[in-house]
Short mmCIF file of C-alpha atoms in Angstrom, two decimals:
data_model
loop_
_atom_site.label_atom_id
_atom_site.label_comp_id
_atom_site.label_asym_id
_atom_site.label_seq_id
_atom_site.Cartn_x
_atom_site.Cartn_y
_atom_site.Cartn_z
CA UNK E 113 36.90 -45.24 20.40
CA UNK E 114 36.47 -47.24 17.29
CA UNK E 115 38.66 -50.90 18.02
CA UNK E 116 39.16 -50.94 14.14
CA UNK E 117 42.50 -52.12 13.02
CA UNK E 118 45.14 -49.08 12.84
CA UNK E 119 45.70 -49.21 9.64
CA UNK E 120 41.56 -48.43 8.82
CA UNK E 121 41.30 -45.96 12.02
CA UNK E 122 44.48 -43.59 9.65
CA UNK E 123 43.01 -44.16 6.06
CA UNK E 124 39.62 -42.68 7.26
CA UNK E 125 41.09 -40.30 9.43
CA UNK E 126 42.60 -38.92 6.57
CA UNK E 127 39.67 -38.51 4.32
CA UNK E 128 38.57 -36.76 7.14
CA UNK E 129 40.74 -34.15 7.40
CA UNK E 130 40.97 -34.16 3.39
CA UNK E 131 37.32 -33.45 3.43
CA UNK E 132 37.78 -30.43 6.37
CA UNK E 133 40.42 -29.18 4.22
CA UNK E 134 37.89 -29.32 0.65
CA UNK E 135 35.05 -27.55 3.04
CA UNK E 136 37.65 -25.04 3.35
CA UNK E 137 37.88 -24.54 -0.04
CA UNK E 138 34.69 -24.60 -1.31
CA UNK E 139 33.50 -21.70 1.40
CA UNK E 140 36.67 -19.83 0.20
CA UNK E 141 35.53 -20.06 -3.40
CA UNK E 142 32.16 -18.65 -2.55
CA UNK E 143 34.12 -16.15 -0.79
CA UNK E 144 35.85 -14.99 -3.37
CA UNK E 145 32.86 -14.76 -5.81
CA UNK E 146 31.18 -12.86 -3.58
CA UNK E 147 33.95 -10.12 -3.22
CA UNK E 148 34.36 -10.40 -7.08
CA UNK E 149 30.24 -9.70 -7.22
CA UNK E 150 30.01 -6.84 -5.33
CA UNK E 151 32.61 -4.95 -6.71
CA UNK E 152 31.53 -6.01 -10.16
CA UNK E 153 28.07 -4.61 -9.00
CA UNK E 154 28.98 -1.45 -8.03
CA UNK E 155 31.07 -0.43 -10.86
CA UNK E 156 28.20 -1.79 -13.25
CA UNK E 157 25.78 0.24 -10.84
CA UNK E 158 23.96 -2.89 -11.25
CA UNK E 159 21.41 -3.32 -8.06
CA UNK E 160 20.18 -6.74 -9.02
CA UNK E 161 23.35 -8.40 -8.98
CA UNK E 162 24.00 -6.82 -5.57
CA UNK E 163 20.83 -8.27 -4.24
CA UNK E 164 22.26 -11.43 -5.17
CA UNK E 165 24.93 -11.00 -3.08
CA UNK E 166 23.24 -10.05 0.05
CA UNK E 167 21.02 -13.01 -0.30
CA UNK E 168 23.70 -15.26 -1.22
CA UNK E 169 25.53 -14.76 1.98
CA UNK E 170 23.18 -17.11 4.07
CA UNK E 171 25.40 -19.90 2.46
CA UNK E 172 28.62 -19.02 3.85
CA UNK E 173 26.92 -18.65 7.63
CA UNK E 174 25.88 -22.18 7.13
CA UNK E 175 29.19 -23.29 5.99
CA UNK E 176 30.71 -21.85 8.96
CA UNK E 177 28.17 -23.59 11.07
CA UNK E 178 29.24 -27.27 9.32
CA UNK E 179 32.96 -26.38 9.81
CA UNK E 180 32.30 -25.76 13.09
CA UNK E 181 30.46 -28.90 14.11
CA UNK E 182 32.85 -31.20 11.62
CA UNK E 183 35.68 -29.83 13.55
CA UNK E 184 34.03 -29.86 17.08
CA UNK E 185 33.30 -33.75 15.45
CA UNK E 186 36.98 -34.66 14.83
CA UNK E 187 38.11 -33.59 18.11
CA UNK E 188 35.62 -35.32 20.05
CA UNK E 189 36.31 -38.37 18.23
CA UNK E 190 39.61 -38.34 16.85
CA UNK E 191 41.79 -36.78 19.41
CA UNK E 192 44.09 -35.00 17.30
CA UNK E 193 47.81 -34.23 18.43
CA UNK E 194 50.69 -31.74 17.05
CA UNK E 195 49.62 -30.62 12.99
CA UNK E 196 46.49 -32.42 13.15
CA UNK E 197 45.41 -30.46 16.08
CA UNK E 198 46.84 -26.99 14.52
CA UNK E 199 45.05 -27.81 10.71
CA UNK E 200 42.15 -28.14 12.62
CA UNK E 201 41.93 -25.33 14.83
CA UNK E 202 43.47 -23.30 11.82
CA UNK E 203 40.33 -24.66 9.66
CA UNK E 204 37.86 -23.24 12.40
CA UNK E 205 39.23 -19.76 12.38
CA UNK E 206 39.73 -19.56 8.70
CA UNK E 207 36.07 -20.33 8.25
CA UNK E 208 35.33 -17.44 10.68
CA UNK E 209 37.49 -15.07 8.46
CA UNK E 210 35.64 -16.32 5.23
CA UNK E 211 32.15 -16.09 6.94
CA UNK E 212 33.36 -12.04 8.15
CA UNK E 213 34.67 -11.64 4.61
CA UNK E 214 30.96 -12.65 3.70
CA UNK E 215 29.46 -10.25 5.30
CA UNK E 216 31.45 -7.33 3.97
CA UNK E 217 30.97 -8.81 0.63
CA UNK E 218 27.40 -8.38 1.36
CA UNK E 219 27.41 -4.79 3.17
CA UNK E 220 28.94 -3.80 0.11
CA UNK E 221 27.14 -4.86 -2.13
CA UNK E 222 24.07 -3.40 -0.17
CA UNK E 223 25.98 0.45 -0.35
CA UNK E 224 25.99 -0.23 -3.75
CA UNK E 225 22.82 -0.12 -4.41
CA UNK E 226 22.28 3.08 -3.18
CA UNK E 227 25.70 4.21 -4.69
CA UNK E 228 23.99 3.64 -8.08
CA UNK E 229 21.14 5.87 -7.38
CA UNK E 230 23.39 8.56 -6.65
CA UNK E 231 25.23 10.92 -9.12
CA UNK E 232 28.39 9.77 -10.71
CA UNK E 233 31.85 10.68 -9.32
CA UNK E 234 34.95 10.39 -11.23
CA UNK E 235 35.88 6.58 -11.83
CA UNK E 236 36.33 3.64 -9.78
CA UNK E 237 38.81 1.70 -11.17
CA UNK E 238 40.27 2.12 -7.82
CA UNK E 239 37.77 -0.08 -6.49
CA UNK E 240 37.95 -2.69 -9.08
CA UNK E 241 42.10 -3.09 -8.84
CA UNK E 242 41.65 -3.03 -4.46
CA UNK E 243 39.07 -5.94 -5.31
CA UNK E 244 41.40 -8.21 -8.02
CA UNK E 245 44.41 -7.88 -5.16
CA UNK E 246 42.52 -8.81 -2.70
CA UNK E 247 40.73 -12.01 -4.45
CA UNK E 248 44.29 -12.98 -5.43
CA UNK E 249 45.58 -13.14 -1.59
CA UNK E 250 42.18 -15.06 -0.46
CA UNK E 251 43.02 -17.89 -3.38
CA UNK E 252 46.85 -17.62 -2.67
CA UNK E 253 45.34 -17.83 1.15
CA UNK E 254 43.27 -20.90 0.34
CA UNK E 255 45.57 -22.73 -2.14
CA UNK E 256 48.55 -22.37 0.54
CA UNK E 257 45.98 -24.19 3.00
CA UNK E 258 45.15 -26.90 0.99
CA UNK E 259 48.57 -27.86 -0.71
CA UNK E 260 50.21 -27.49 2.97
CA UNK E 261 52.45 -24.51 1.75
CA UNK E 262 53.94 -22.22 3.79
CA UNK E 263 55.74 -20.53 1.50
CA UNK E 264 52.93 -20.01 -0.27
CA UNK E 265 51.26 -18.40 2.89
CA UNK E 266 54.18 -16.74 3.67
CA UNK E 267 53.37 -14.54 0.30
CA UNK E 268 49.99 -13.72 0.81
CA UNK E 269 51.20 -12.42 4.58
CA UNK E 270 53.61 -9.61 2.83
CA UNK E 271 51.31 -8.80 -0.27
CA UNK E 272 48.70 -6.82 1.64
CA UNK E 273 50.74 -3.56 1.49
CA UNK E 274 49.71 -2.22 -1.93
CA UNK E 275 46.03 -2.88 -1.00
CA UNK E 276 46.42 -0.56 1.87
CA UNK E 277 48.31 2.01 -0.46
CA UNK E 278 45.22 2.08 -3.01
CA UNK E 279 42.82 2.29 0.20
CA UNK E 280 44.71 5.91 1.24
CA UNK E 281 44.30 7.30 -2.35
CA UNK E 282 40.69 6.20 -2.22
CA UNK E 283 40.06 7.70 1.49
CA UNK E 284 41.97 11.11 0.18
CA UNK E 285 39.79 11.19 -3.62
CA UNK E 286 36.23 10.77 -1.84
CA UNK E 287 37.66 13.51 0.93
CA UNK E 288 38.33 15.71 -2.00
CA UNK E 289 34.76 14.66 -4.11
CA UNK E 290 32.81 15.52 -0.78
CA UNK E 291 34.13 19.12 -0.63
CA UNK E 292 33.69 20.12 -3.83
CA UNK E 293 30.11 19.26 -4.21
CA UNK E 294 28.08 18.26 -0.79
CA UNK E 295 25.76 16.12 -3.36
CA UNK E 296 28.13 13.88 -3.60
CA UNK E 297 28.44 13.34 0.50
CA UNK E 298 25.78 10.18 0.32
CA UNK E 299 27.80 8.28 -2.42
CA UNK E 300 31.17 8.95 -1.05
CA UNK E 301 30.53 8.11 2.13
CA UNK E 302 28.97 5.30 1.31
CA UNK E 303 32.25 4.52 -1.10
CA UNK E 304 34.36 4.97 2.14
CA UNK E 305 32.68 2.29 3.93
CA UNK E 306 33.36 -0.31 0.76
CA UNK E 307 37.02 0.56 0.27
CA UNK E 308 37.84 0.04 4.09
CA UNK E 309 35.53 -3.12 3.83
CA UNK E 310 37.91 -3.99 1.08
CA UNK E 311 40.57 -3.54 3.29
CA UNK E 312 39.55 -5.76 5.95
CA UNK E 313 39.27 -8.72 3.19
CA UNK E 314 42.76 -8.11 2.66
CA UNK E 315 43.20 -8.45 6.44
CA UNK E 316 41.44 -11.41 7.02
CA UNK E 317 43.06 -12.74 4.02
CA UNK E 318 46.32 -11.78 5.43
CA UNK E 319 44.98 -13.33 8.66
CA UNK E 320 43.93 -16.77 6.80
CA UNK E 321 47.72 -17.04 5.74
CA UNK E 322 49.39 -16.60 9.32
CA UNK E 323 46.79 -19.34 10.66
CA UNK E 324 47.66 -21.46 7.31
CA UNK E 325 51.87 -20.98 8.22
CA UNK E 326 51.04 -21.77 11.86
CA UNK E 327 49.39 -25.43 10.82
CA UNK E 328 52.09 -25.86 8.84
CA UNK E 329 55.06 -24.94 10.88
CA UNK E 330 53.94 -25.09 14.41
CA UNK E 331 55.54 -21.97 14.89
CA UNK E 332 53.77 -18.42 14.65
CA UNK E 333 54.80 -15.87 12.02
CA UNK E 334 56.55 -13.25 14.50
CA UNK E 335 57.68 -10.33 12.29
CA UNK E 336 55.10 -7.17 12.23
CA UNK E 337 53.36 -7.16 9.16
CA UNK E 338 54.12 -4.62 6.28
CA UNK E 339 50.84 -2.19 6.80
CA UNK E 340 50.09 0.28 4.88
CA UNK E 341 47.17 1.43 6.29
CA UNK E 342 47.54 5.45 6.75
CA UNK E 343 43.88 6.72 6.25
CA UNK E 344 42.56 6.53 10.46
CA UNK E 345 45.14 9.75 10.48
CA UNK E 346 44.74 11.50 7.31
CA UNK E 347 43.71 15.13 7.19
CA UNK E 348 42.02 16.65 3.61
CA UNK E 349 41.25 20.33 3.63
CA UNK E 350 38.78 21.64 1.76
CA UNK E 351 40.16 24.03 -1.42
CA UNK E 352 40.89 27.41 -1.23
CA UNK C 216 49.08 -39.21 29.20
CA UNK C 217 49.07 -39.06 33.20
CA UNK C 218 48.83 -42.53 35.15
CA UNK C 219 47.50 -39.89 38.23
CA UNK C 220 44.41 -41.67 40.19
CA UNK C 221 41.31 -40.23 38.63
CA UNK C 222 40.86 -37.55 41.04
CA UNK C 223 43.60 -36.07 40.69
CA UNK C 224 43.12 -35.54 37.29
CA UNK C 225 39.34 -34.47 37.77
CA UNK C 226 40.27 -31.38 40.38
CA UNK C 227 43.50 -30.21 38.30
CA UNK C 228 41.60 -30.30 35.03
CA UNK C 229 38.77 -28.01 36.84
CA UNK C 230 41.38 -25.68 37.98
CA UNK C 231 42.69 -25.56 34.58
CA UNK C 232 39.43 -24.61 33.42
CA UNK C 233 38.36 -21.87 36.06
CA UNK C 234 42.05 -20.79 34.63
CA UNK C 235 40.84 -20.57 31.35
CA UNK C 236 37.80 -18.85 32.34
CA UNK C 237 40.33 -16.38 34.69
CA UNK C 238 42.21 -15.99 31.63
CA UNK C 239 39.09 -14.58 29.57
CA UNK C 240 37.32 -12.63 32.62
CA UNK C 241 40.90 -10.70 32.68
CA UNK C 242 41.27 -10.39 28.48
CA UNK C 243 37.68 -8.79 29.13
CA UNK C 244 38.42 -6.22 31.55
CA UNK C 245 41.36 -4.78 29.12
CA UNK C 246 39.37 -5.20 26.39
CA UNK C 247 36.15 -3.15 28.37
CA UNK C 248 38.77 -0.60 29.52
CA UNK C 249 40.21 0.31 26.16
CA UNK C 250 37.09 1.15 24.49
CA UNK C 251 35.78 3.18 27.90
CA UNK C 252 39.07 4.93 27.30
CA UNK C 253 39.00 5.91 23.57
CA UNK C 254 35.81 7.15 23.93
CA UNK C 255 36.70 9.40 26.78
CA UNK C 256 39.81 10.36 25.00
CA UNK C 257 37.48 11.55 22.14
CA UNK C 258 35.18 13.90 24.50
CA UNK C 259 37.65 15.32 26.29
CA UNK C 260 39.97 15.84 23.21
CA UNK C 261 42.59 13.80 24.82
CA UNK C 262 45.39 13.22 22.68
CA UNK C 263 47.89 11.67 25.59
CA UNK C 264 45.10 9.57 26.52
CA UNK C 265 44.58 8.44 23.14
CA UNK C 266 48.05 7.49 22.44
CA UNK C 267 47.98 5.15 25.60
CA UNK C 268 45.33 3.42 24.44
CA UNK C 269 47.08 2.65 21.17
CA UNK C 270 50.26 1.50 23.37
CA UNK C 271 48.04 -0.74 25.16
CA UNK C 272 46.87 -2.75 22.22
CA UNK C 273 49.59 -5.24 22.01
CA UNK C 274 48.67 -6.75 25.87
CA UNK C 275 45.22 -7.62 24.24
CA UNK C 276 47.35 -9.53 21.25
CA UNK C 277 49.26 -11.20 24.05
CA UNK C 278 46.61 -12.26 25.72
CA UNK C 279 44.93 -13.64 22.65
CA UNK C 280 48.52 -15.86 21.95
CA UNK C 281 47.90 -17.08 25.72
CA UNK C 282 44.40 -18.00 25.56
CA UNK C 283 44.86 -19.73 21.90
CA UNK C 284 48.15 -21.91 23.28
CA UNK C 285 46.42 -22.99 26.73
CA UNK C 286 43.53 -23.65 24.92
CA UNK C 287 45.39 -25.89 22.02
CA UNK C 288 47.30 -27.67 25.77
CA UNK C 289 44.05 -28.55 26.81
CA UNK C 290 42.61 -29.92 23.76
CA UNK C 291 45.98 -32.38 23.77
CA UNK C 292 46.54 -33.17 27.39
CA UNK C 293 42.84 -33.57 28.33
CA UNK C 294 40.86 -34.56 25.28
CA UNK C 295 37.27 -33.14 26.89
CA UNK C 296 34.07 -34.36 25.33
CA UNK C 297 30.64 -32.32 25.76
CA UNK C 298 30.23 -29.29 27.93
CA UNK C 299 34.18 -29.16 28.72
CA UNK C 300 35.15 -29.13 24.62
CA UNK C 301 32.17 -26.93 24.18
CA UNK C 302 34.08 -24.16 27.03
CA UNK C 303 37.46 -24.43 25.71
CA UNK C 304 36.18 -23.79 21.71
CA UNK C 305 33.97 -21.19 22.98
CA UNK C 306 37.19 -19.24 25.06
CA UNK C 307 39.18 -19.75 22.14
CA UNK C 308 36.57 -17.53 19.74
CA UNK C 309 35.55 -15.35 22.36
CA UNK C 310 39.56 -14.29 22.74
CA UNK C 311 39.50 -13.43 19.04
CA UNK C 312 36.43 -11.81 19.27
CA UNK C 313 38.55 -9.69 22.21
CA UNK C 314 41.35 -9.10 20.46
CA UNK C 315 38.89 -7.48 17.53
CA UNK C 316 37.42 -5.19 19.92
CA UNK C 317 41.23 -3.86 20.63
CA UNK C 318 41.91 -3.61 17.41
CA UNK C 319 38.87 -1.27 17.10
CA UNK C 320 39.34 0.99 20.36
CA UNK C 321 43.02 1.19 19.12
CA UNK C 322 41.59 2.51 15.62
CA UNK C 323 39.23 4.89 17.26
CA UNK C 324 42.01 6.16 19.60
CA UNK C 325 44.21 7.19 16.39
CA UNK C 326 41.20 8.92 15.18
CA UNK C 327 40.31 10.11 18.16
CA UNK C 328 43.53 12.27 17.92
CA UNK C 329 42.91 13.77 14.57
CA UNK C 330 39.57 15.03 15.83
CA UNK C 331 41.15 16.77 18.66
CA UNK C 332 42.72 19.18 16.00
CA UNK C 333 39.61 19.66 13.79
CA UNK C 334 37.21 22.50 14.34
CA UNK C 335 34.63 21.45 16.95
CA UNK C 336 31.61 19.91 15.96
CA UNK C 337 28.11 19.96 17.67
CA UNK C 338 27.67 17.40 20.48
CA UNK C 339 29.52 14.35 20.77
CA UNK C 340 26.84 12.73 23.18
CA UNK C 341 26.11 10.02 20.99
CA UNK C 342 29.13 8.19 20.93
CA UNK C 343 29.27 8.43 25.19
CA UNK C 344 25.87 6.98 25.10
CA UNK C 345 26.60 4.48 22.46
CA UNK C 346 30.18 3.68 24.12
CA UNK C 347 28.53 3.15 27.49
CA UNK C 348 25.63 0.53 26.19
CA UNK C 349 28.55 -1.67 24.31
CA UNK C 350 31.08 -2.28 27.76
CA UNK C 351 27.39 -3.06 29.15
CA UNK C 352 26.89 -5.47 27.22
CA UNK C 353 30.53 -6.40 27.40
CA UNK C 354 30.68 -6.90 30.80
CA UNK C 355 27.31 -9.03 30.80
CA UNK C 356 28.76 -11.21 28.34
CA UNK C 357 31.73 -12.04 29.96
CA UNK C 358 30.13 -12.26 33.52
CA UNK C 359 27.50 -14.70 31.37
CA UNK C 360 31.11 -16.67 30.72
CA UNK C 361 32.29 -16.97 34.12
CA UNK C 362 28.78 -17.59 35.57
CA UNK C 363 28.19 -20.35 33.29
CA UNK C 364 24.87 -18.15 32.49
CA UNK C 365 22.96 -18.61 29.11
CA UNK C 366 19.81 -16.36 30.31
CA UNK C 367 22.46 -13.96 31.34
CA UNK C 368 24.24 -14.01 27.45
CA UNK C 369 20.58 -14.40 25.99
CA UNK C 370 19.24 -11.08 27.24
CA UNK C 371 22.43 -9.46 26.19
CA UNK C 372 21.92 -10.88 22.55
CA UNK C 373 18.70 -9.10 22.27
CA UNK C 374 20.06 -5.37 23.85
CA UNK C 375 22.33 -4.38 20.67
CA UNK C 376 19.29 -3.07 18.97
CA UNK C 377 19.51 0.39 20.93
CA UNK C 378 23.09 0.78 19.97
CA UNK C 379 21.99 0.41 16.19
CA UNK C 380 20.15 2.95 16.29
CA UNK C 381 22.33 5.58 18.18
CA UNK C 382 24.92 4.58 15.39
CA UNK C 383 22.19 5.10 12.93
CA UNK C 384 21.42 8.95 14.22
CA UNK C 385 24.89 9.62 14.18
CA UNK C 386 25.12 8.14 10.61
CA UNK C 387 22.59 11.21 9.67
CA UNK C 388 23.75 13.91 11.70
CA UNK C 389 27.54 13.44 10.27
CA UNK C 390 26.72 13.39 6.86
CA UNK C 391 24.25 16.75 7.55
CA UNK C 392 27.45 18.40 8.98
CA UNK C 393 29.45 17.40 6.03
CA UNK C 394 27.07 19.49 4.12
CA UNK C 395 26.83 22.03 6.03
CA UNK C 396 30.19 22.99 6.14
CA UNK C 397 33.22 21.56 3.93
CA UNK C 398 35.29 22.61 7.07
CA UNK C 399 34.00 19.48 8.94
CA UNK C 400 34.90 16.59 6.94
CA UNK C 401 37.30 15.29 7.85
CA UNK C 402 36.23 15.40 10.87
CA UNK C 403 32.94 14.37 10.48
CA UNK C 404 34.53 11.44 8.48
CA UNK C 405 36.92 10.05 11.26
CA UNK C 406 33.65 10.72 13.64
CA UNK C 407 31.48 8.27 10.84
CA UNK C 408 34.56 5.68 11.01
CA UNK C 409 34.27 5.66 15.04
CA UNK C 410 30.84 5.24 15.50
CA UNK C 411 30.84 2.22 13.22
CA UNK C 412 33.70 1.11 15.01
CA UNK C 413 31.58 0.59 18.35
CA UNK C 414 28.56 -0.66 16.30
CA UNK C 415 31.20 -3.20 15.44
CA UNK C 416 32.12 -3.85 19.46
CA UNK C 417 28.13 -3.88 20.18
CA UNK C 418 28.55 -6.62 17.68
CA UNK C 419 31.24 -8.79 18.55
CA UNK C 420 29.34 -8.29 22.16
CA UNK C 421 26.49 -10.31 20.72
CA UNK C 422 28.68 -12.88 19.09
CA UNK C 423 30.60 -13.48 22.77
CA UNK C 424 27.11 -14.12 24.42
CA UNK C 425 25.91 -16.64 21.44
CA UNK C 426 29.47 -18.34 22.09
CA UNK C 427 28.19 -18.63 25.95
CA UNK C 428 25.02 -19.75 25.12
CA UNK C 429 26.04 -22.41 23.00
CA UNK C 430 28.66 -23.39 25.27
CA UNK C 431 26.48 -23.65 28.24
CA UNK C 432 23.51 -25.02 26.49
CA UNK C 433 25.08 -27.30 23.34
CA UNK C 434 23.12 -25.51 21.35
CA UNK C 435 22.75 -22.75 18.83
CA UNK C 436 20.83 -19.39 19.38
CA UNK C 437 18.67 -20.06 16.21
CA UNK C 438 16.12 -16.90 16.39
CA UNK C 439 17.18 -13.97 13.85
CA UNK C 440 19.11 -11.22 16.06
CA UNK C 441 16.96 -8.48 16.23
CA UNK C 442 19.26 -5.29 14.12
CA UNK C 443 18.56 -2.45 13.40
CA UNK C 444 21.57 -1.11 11.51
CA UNK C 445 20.24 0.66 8.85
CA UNK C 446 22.71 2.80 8.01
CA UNK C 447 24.65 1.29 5.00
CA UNK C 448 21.16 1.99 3.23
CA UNK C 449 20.96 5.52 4.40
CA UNK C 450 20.91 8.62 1.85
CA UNK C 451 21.17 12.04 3.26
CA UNK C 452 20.14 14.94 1.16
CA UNK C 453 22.13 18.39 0.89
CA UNK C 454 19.96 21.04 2.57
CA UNK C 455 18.02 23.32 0.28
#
């Protein structure tokens, strides 16, 4: 242990954790462009922003990787107690949601590009409106984290309903697109797999916010979420 | 802190951490069992089964809460350094990564029931195959854990390949059934949505054994992971 005087051990030990808490932030804002950039690619069918994407998402692995060690870091040296502890165990996990909300950014931007070489089907504003809720709870998400809010967290954690109510419609409409015309089976399916990916953003997002309220608080977030999330039952028959 | 003799503190601190170990050995089993029994439940059309499964869930959240709080008590009571802070990080992710794989069986088990009351469908050999290669590699990952075994975790990280490419078949064969017959879509789609689900467990599989490694070893798997998941490229053509 450093044998600085107090005062000097609690000013750095602050930046510290002020700089944990900006690494955060940062990976969440990559996060969050990377959602915005797949989406935006597959409604533009454009396949070379997409391949941005997927090579982009190297970045966020190796920001989890420095969370990880800066964290492994403070507790090693710092020996964190009570909300210290919590913001930085809360800090590890949330950079494991971000890094998984990566990598669905990046499988769907990936299904784009082969949803663009397929025929069109009807619109996807769907997609686009699942995408702008979903950004909104992983900055609410972030921004709660950062300015210590739990209220602010406590928001995010009961906005992730209407998400899941656009992801049934979606589930239902490429149900109904795949029986009336088996050439659209490819793109639909592939559509499936990037609305529930959207979905799981949401979740992690949702996720974020309960780990953000528990640093806060000390105390877990015990209701059952609101969920939404109808579609691992639903039944379409084909018409006629 | 304790004023116990040094000893003392030594041989209850290793009991705490066989505990912890206990703890995660146990979390596995439950965790090994669920997605045995989903997949069964699916083959054998078994909606009772299925329905247990999905009741079962919550014991896999608890266990999570339990692992997470000892964990945090350890971190505070015994501030370890090296191999021990290394363990208790590494128990912490690999309960989330437990928890994950619930949440997945539990999703497959509700789908699992809709499929009992859809039209039959071909084989469904490939998800038993797939299902029995992911608790392999399960179980060897958690064994790796208790063992304190990073050749044991290494040679599971390089056996998810096969499951990629059972998951990548099935990918195929479900969309060709789509096509063939409008009658098997939703179906076919629940089926798609299950067999991603255990590509998913294969994964998290792999992720538990890098946690091991690193936490026997101190340091990071660095090698690419072989994969073979192709399927989020895949285009399947109507026949004729």
């Amino acid at each position: 242990m450093p044998t600085n005087p107090r005062t000097h051990i609690v000013t750095s030990y602050g930046d510290e954790l002020r700089r944990l808490r900006d690494m955060i932030a940062r990976m969440g804002g990559l996060a969050e462009r990377q959602v915005a950039d797949s989406v935006d690619a597959l409604m533009r069918r454009d396949s070379v922003l997409a391949a941005e994407v997927v090579a982009r998402d190297a970045a966020l692995d190796g920001m989890e990787r420095e969370v990880e060690q800066y964290c492994v870091r403070l507790l090693a040296l710092r020996q964190p107690m009570a909300a210290d502890l919590r913001l930085i165990i809360a800090c590890m996990k949330i950079s494991q949601d971000l890094e998984r909300i990566g990598d669905y950014a990046r499988n769907g931007a990936k299904r784009a590009i082969v949803v663009s070489q397929q025929p069109r089907m009807g619109s996807l504003n769907g997609f686009g409106r699942m995408a702008e809720l979903v950004q909104e709870n992983l900055k609410s998400a972030i921004d709660a984290l950062v300015e210590n809010d739990a209220a602010k967290a406590d928001a995010v954690w009961a906005n992730d309903e209407p998400i899941d109510g656009i992801y049934n419609g979606i589930f239902r409409e490429m149900l109904t697109f795949m029986m009336e015309d088996a050439r659209n089976i490819t793109a639909a399916t592939h559509l499936l797999f990037i609305a529930k990916n959207l979905e799981r953003i949401g979740d992690h997002a949702t996720n974020i916010a309960e780990r953000v309220h528990f640093a806060v608080l000390g105390e877990a977030l015990t209701d059952e979420r609101p969920k939404a999330d109808i579609s691992s039952s639903a039944v379409v028959n084909p018409p006629g």
